[in-house]
GROMACS .gro file of C-alpha atoms in nm:
model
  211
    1UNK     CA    1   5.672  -6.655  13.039
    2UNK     CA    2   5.726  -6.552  13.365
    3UNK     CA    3   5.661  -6.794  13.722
    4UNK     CA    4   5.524  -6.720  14.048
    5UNK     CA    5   5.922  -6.737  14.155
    6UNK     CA    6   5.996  -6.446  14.003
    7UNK     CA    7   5.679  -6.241  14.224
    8UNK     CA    8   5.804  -6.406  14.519
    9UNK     CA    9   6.095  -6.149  14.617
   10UNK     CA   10   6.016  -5.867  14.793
   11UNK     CA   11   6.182  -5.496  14.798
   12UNK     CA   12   6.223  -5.205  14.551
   13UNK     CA   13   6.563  -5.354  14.445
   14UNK     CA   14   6.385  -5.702  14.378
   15UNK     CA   15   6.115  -5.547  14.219
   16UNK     CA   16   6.328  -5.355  13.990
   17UNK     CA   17   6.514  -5.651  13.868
   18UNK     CA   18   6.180  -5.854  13.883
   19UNK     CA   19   6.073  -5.647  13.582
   20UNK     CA   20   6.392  -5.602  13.422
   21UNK     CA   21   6.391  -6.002  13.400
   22UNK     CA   22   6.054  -6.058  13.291
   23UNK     CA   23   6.071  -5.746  12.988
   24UNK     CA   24   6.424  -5.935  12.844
   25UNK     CA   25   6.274  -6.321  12.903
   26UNK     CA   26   5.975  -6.209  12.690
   27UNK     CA   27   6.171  -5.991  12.462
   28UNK     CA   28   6.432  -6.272  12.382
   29UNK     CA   29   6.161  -6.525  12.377
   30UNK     CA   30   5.954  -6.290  12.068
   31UNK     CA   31   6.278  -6.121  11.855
   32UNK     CA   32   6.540  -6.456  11.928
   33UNK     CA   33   6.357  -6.730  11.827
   34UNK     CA   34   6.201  -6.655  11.518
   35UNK     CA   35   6.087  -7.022  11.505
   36UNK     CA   36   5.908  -7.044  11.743
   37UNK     CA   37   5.704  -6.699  11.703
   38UNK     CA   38   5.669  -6.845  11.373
   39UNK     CA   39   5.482  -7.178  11.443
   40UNK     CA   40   5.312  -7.051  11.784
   41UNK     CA   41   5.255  -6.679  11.794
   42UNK     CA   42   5.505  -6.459  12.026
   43UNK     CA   43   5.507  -6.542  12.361
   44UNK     CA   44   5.180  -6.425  12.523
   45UNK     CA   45   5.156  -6.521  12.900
   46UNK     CA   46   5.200  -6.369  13.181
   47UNK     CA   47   5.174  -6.567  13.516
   48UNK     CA   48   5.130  -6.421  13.833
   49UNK     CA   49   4.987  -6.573  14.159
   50UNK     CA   50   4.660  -6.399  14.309
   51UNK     CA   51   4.707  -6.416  14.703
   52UNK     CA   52   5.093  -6.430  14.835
   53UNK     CA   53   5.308  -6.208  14.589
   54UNK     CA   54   5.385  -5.884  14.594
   55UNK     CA   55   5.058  -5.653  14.459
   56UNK     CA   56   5.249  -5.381  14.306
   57UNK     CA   57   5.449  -5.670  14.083
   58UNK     CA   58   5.071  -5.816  14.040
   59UNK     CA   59   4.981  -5.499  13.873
   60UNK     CA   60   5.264  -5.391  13.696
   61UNK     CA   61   5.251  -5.735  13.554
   62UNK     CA   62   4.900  -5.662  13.408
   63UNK     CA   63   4.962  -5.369  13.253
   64UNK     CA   64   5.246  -5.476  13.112
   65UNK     CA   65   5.046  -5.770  12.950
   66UNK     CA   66   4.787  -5.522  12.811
   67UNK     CA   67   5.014  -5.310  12.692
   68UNK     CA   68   5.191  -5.512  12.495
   69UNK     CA   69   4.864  -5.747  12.361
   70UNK     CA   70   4.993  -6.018  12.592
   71UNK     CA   71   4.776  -6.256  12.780
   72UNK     CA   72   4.757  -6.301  13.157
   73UNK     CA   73   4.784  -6.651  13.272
   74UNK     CA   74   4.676  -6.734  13.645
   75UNK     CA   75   4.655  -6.993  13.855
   76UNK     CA   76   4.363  -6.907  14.029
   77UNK     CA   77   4.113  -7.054  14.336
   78UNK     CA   78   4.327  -7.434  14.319
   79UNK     CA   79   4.282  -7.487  14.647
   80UNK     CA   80   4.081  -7.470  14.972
   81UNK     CA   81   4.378  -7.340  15.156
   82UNK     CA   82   4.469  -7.046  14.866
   83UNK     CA   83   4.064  -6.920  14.958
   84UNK     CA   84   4.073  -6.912  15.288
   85UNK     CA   85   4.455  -6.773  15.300
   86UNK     CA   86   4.339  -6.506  15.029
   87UNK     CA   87   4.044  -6.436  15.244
   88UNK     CA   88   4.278  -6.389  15.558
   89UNK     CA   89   4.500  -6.145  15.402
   90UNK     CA   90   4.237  -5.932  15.166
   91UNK     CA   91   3.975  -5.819  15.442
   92UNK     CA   92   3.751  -6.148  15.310
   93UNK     CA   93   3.804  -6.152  14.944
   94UNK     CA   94   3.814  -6.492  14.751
   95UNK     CA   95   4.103  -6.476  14.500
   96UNK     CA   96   3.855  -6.414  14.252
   97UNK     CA   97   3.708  -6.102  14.435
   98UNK     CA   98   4.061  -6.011  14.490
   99UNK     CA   99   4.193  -5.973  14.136
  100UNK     CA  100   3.852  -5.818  14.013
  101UNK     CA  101   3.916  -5.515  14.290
  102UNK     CA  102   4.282  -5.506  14.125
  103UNK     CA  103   4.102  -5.458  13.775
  104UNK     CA  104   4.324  -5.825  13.657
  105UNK     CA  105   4.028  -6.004  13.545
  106UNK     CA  106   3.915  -5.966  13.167
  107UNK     CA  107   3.865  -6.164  12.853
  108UNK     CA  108   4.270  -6.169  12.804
  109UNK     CA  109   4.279  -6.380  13.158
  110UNK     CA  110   4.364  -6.782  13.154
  111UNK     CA  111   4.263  -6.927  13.458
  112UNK     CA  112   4.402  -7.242  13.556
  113UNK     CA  113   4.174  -7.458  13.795
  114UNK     CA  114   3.904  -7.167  13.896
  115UNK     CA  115   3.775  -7.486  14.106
  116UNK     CA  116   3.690  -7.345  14.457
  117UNK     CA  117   3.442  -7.078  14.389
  118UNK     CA  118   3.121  -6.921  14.516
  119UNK     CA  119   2.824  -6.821  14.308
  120UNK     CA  120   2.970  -6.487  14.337
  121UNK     CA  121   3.316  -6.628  14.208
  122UNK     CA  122   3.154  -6.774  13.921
  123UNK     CA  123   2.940  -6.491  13.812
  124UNK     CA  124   3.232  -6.253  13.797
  125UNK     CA  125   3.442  -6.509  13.598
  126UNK     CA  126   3.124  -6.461  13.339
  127UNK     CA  127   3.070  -6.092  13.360
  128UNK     CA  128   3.447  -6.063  13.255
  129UNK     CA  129   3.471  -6.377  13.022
  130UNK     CA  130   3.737  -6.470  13.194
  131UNK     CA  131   3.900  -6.851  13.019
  132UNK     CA  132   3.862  -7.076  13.263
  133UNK     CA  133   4.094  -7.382  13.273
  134UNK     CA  134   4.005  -7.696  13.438
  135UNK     CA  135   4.318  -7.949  13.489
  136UNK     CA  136   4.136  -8.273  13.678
  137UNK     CA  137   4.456  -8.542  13.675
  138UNK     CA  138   4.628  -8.274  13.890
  139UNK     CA  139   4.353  -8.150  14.096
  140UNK     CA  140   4.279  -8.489  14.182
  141UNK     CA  141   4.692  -8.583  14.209
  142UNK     CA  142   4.711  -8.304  14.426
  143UNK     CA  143   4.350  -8.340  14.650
  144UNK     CA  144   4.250  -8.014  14.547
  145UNK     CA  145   3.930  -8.080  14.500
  146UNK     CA  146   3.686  -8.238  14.149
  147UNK     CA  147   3.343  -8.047  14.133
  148UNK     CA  148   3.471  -7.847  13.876
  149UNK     CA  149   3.146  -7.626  13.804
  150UNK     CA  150   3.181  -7.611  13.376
  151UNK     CA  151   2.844  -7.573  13.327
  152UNK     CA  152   2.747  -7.306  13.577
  153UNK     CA  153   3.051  -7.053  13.463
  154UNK     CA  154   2.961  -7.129  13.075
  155UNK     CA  155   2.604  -7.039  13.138
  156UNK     CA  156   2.733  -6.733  13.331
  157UNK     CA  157   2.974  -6.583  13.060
  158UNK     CA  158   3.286  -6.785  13.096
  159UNK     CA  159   3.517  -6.953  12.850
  160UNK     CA  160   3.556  -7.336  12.983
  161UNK     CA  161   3.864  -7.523  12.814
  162UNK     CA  162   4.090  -7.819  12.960
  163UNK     CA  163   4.432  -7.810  13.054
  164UNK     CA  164   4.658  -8.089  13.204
  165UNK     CA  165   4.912  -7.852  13.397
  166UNK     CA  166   5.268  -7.955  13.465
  167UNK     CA  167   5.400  -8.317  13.465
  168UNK     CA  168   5.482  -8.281  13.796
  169UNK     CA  169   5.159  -8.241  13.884
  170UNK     CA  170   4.967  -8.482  13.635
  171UNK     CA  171   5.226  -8.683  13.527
  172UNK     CA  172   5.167  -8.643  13.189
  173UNK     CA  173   5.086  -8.402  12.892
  174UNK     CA  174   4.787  -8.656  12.781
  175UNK     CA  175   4.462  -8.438  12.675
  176UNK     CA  176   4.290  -8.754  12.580
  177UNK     CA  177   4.321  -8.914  12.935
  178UNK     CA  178   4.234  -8.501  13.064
  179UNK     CA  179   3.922  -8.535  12.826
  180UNK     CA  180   3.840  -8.903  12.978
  181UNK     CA  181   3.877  -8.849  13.362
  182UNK     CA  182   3.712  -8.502  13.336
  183UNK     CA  183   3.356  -8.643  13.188
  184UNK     CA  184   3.361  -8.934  13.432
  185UNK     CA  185   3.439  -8.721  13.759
  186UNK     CA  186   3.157  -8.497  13.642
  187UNK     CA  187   2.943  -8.748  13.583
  188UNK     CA  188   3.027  -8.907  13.936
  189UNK     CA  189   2.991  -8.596  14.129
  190UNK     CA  190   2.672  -8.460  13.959
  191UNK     CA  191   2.489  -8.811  14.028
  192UNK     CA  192   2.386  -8.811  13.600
  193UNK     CA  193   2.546  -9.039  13.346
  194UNK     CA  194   2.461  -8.769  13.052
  195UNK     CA  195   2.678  -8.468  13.272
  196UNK     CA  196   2.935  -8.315  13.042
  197UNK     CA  197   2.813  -8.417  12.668
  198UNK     CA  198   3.052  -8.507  12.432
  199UNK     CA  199   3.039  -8.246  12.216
  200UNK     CA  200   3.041  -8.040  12.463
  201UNK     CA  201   3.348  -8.206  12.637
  202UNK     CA  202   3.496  -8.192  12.307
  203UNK     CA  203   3.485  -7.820  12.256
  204UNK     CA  204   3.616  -7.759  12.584
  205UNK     CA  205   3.946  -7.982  12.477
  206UNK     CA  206   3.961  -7.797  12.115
  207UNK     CA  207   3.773  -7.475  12.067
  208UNK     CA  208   3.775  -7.307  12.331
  209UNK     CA  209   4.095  -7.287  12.401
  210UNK     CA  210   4.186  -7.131  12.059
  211UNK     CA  211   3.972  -6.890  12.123
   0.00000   0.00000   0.00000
C-alpha cells in the first residue's frame, strides 16, 4: 500500500524515488510474505489523494494499478474544504469531476467517504461503478459532514459498502458500531424511521465489499 505521503514530494528526483518505493513496498508485500498473500490475496491498493498531489504521480499510480490487476483506493470528496480547494485549483472540477477527466475512476476504484457530492458527482460514481465507501464514526469525529447519499449512488450504478477508516480517526475498528451509527444518522437526516433497511444495511457491511 502506498499513502498520500509518499505523493506529497514534488520534483523529477522525488518522483523517481516515489515510484521506485511504491514498486518494492508492493513487491515485498506480494513475493515476502507468503502468509499473508495466502490468507488475504496480494496486496491490491493503491492510494492516492485526488486534489493536492502531484498529477503525473496520480497517473502513473493508476496505470500502474491496472497494469498489474491492482485496485485503486481513494479517499475521495471527505470534506467541504477538499471540494471547494479541488474546485480552486482544477478550473471548477469537484474531485470527482477531476479524477473522471484523468480517466482514474472505474469499477477497480475504492472510494472512501464520496460524502460531498453533486447529482453530477453521484451519477458519474454510477456510470463507472465506482465502490463507494462510507466511514460515519470518522466523518462525524472529524465534522465532515453525515448525509451520506447510499441510496441515490446505488440507484445510479454505484457499489455502497461501509468502512470505519483509521483509529485515529474513529477510534476503533468496530463494524458493528459502523453498521449501528450509520442506519440511525440516516434515519435522522432523511426525517424516516424505515431509511437504510436492514438488509440492506447489512449488505453494505458484508457483500458489497467482497465484491
Amino acid at each position: 500500500m502506498t499513502c498520500s505521503d509518499f505523493f506529497q514530494q514534488g520534483g523529477k528526483a522525488g518522483t523517481v524515488e516515489i515510484r521506485t518505493r511504491i514498486t518494492v513496498v508492493i513487491k515485498m508485500a506480494n513475493v515476502s510474505q507468503p502468509f499473508l498473500t495466502g490468507i488475504f490475496g496480494k496486496l491490491n491498493f493503491v492510494h492516492a489523494c485526488s486534489f493536492n498531489d502531484n498529477e503525473e504521480l496520480i497517473l502513473w499510480a493508476t496505470e500502474y494499478a491496472r497494469k498489474h490487476g491492482l485496485k485503486i483506493h481513494i479517499h475521495l470528496a471527505e470534506s467541504e474544504r477538499e471540494d471547494l480547494d479541488c474546485k480552486a485549483a482544477h478550473g471548477g472540477l469537484s474531485p470527482v469531476e477531476y479524477l473522471e477527466a484523468l480517466g482514474v475512476l472505474g469499477p477497480d476504484v475504492i472510494a472512501a467517504h464520496t460524502l460531498w457530492l453533486s447529482e453530477h458527482d453521484i451519477e458519474l460514481l454510477g456510470k463507472y461503478h465506482v465502490n463507494c465507501v462510507h466511514n460515519i464514526n470518522s466523518n462525524t469525529k472529524l465534522a465532515s459532514g453525515y448525509k451520506f447519499k447510499w441510496k441515490e449512488l446505488t440507484d445510479a450504478g454505484a457499489n455502497v459498502c461501509l468502512g470505519t477508516d483509521g483509529c485515529a480517526s474513529s477510534n476503533n475498528l468496530d463494524m458493528l458500531e459502523t453498521m449501528k451509527t450509520t442506519a440511525l444518522f440516516q434515519k435522522a437526516w432523511r426525517k424516516d424511521p424505515s431509511a437504510l433497511p436492514l438488509q440492506t444495511l447489512m449488505d453494505m457491511a458484508t457483500v458489497n465489499g467482497a465484491k
